[in-house]
CSV table of C-alpha atoms in Angstrom, one decimal:
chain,number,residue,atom,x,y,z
A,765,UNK,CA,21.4,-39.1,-69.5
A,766,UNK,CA,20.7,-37.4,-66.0
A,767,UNK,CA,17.5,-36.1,-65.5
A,768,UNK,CA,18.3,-32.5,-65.4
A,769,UNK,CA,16.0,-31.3,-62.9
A,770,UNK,CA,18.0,-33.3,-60.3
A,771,UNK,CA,21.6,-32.5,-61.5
A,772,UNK,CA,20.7,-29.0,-62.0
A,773,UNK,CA,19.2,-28.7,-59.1
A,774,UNK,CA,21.4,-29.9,-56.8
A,775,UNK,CA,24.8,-27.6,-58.5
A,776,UNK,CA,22.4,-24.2,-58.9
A,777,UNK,CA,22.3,-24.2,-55.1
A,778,UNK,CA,25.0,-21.6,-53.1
A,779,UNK,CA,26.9,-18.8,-54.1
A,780,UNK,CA,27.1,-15.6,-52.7
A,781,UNK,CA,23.3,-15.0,-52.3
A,782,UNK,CA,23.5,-17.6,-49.8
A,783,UNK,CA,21.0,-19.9,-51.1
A,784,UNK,CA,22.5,-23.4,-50.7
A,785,UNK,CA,19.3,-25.2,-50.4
A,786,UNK,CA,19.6,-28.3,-47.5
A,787,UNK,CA,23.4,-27.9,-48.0
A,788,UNK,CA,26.0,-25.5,-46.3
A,789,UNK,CA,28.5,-25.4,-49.1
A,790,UNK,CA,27.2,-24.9,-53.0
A,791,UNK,CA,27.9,-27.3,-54.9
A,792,UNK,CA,29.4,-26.0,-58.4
A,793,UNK,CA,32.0,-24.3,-56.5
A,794,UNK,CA,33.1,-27.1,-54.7
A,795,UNK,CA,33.1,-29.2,-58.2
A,796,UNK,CA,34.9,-26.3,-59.6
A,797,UNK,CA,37.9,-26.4,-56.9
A,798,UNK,CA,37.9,-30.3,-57.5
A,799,UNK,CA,38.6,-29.6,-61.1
A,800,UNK,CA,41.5,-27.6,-60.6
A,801,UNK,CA,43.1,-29.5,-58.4
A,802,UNK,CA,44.6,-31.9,-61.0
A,803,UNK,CA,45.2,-32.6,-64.5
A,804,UNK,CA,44.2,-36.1,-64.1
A,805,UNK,CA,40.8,-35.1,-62.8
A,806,UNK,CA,38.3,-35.8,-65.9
A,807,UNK,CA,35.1,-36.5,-64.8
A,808,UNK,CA,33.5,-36.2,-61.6
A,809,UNK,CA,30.2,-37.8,-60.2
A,810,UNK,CA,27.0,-35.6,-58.8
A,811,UNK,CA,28.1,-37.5,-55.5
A,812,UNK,CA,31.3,-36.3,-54.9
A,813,UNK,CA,30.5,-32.5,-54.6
A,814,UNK,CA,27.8,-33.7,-52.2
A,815,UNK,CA,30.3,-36.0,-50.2
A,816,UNK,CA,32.5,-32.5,-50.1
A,817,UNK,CA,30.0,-30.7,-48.8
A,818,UNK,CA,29.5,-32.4,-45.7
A,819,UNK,CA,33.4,-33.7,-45.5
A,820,UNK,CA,34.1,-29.6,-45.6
A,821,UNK,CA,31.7,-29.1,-42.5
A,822,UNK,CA,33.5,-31.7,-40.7
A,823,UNK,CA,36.9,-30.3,-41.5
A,824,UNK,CA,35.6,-27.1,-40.6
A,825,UNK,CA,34.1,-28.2,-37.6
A,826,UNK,CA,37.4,-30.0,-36.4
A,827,UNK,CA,39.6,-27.0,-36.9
A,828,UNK,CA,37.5,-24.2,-35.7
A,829,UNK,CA,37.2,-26.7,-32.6
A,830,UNK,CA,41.2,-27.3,-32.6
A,831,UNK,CA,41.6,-23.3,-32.8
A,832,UNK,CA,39.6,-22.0,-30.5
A,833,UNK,CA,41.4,-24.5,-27.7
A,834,UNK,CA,44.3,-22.0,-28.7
A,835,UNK,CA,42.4,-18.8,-28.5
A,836,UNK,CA,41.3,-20.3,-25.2
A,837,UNK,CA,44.5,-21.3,-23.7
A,838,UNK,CA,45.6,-17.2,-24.6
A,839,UNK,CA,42.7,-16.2,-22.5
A,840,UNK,CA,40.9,-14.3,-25.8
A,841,UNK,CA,37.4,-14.6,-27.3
A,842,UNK,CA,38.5,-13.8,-30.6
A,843,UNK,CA,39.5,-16.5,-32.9
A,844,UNK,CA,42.9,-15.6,-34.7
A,845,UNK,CA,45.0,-16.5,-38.0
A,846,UNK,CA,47.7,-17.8,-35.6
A,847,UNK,CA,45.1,-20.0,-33.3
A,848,UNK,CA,44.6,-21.7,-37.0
A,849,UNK,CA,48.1,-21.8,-37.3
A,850,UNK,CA,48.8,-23.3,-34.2
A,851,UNK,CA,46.2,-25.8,-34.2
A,852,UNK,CA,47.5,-26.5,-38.0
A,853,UNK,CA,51.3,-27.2,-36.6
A,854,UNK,CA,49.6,-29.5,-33.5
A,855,UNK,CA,47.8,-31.6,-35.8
A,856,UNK,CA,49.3,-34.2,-37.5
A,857,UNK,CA,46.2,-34.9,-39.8
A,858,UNK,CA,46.3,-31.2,-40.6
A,859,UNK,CA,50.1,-31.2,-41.7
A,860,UNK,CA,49.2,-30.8,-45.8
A,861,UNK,CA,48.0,-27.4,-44.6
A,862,UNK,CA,51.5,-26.2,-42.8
A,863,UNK,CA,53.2,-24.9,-45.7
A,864,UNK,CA,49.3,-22.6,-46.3
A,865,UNK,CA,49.5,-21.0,-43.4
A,866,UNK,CA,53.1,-20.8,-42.3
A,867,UNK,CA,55.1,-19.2,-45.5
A,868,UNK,CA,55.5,-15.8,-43.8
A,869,UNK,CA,57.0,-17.5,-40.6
A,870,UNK,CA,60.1,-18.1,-42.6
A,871,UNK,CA,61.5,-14.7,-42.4
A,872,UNK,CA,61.6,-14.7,-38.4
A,873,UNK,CA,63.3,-18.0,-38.3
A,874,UNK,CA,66.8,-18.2,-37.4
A,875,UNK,CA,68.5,-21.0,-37.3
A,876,UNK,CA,71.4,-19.6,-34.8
A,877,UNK,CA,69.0,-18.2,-32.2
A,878,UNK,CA,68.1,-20.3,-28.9
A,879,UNK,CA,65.7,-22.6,-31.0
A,880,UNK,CA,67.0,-26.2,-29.8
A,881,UNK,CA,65.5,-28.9,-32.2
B,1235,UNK,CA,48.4,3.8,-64.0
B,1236,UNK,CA,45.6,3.5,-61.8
B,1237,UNK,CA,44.1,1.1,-64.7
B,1238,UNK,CA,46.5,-1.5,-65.1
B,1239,UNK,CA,46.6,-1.8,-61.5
B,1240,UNK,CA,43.0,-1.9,-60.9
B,1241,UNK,CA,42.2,-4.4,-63.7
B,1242,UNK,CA,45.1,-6.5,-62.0
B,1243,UNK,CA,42.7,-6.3,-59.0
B,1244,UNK,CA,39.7,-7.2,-60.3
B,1245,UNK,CA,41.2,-10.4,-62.2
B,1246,UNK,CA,42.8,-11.9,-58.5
B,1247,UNK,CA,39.3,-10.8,-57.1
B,1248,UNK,CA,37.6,-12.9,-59.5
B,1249,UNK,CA,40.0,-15.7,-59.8
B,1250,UNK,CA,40.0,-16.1,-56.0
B,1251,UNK,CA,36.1,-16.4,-55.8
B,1252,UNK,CA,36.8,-19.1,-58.0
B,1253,UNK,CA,39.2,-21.4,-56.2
B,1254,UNK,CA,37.7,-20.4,-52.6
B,1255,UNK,CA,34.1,-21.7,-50.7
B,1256,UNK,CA,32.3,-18.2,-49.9
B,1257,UNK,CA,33.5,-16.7,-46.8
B,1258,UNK,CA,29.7,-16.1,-45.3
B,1259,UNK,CA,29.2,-19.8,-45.6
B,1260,UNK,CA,32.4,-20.8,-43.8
B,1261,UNK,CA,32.0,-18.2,-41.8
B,1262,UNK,CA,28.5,-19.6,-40.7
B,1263,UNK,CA,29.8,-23.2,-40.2
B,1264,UNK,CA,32.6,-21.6,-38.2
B,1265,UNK,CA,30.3,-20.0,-35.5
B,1266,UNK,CA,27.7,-22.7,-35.3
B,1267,UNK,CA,30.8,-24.8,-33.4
B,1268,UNK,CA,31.4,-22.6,-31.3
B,1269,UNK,CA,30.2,-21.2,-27.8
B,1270,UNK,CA,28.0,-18.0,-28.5
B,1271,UNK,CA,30.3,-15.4,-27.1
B,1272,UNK,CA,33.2,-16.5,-29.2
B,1273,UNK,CA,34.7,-14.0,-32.3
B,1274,UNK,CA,36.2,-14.8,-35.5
B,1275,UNK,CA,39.0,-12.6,-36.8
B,1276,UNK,CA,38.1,-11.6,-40.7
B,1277,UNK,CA,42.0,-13.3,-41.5
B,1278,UNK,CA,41.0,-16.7,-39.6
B,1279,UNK,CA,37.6,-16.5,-41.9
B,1280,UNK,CA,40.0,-16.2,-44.9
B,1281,UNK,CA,42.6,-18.9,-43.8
B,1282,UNK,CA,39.9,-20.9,-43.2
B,1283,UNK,CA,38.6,-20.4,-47.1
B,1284,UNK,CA,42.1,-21.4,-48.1
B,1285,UNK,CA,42.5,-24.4,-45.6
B,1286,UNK,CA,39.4,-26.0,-47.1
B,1287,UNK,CA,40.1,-25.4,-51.2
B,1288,UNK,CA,43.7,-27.2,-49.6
B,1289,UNK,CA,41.5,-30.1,-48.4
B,1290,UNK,CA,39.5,-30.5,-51.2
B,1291,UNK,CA,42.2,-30.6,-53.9
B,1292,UNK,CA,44.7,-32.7,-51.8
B,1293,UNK,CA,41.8,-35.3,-50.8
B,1294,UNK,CA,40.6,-35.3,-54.9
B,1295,UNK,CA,44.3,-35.0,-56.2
B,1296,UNK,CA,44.2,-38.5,-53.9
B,1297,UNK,CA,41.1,-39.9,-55.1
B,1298,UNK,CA,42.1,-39.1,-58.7
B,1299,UNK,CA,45.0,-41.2,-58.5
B,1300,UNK,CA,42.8,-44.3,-57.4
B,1301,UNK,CA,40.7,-44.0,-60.6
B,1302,UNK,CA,43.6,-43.2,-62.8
B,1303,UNK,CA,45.2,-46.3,-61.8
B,1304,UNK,CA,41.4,-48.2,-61.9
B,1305,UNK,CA,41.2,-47.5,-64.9
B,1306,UNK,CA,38.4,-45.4,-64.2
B,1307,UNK,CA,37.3,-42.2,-65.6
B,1308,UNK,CA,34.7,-40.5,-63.4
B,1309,UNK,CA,35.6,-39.7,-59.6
B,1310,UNK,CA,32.7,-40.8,-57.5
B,1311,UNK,CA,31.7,-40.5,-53.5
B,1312,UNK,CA,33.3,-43.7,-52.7
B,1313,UNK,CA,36.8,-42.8,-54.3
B,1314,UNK,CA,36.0,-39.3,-52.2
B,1315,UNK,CA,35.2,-41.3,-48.8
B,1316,UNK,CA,38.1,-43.8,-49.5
B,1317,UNK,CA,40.6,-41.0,-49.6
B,1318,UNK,CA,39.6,-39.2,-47.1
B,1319,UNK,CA,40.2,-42.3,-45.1
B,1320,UNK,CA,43.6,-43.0,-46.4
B,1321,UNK,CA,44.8,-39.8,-45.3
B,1322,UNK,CA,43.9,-39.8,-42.1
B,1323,UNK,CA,40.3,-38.5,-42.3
B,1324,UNK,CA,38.9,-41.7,-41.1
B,1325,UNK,CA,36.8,-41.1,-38.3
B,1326,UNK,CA,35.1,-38.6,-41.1
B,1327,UNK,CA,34.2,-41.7,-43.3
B,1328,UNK,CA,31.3,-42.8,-41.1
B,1329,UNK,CA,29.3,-39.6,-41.5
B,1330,UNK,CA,30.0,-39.1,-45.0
B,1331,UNK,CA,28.8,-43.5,-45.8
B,1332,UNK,CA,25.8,-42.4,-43.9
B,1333,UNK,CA,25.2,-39.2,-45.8
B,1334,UNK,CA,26.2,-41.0,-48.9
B,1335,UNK,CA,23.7,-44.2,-48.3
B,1336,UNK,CA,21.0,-41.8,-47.3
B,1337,UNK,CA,21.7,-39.4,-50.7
B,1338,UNK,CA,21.4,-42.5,-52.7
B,1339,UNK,CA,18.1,-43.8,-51.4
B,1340,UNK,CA,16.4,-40.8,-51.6
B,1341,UNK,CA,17.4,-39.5,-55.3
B,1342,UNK,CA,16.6,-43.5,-56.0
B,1343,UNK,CA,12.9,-43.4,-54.3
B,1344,UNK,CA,12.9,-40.0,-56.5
B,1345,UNK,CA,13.6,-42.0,-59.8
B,1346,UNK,CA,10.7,-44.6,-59.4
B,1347,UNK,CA,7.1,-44.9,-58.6
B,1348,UNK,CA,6.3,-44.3,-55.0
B,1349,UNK,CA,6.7,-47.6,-53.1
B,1350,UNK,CA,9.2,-49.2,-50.8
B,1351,UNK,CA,10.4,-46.4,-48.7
B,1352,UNK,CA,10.7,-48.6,-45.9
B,1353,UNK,CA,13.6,-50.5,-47.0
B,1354,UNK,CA,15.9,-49.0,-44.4
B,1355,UNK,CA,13.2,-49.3,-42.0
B,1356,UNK,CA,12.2,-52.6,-41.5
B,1357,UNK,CA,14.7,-55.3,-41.3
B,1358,UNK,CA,13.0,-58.3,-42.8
B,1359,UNK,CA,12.4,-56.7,-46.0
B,1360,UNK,CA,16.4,-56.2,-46.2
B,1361,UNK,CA,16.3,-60.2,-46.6
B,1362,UNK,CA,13.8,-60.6,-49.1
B,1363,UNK,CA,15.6,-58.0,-51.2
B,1364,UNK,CA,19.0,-56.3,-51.9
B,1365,UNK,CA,19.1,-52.5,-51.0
B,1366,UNK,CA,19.4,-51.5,-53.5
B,1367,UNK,CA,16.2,-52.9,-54.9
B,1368,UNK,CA,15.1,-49.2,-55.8
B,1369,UNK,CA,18.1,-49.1,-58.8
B,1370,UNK,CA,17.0,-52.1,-59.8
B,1371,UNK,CA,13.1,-51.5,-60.3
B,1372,UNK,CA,14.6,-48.1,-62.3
B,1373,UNK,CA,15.9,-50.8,-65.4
């Protein structure tokens, strides 16, 4: 059995208050998203939350960075939903996300217009 | 008719705290990368929410698929790392091994009597005995 000092301690950190303890991301949420992401998933580790949580800052990190080249290039200080988009579409590693952030593109496409593929 | 409606609401409000990482701690990780003038639109704070859930369950959804086909019933950080690595995330996997390795020598030093902290420290020890020495000391 796990001690439950440690395995409680480490999930009881985040939420909304904002306590995460040494760690950006809390925990239970991130084991919770794991969860739903398959049927298949059973059982997961106390390390693999943990791994998440700093995988997600890196992620974070590399697409914030990827937008904000965007939102540079327009000449604008504000980071925007497209400059995500953009830097999503740009991306190959980030091409599991296009269909997230591209699904209301599909009404301004128009196959006959000058759009040469 | 304003009930149904607002119950409607409050369900997709809760569900979506659910499947999303808070926005103030994306938010946060969002503006300690960039320069201190910079802004963040409230929608690239939310796309960012949903980008990440995205990564997590199609890295896991990967990772899953190792173990189900291992044999194996609990996903660990290794099947995590692994993954990540496999779908192009591999210059993450270096960072995480370290994160990992360092993790698992501190909640092993937690486990048993205060001794050999030094076993990432000084190289001859590393010959004398395995690393992970600690887990081993824990039987």
């Amino acid at each position: 059995m796990r001690q439950a000092g440690m395995y409680s301690g480490i999930l009881s950190g985040g939420g909304i208050s904002g306590r995460t303890g040494p760690h950006l991301l809390p925990l239970a949420r991130i084991k919770k998203i794991m969860k739903k992401s398959s049927v298949d998933v059973k059982m997961i580790s106390g390390e693999a939350p943990l791994v998440f949580s700093k995988a997600c800052e890196l992620f974070i990190d590399e697409l914030t960075k990827r937008s904000w080249n965007v939102t540079i290039q327009g000449k604008r200080r504000t980071l925007h939903k497209e400059d995500v988009a953009t830097a999503i579409a740009t991306t190959d590693v980030f091409d599991f996300l296009i269909d997230l952030v591209h699904t209301n593109t599909s009404d301004h496409v128009d196959l006959n217009e000058d759009h040469v593929l | 008719m304003d009930d149904s409606s607002n119950k409607f609401s409050v369900d997709e409000t809760a569900n979506q705290q659910e499947r999303l990482l808070p926005i103030a701690n994306v938010g946060r990780i969002m503006k300690q990368i960039l320069p201190q003038n910079a802004k963040i639109s409230k929608e690239a704070k939310e796309t960012m929410q949903e980008c990440v859930s995205e990564f997590i369950s199609f890295v896991t959804g990967e990772a899953s698929d190792k173990c189900k086909k291992e044999r194996r019933k609990t996903v660990n950080g290794d099947d995590v790392c692994w993954a990540m690595a496999t779908l192009g995330f591999d210059d993450y996997a270096p960072p995480l091994k370290r994160y990992l390795d360092r993790y698992r020598d501190l909640e092993g030093d937690r486990s048993t009597t205060p001794q050999t902290n030094n076993i990432n420290e000084d190289h001859d020890d590393q010959l004398l005995r395995p690393s992970s020495s600690s887990a081993a000391k824990f039987n």
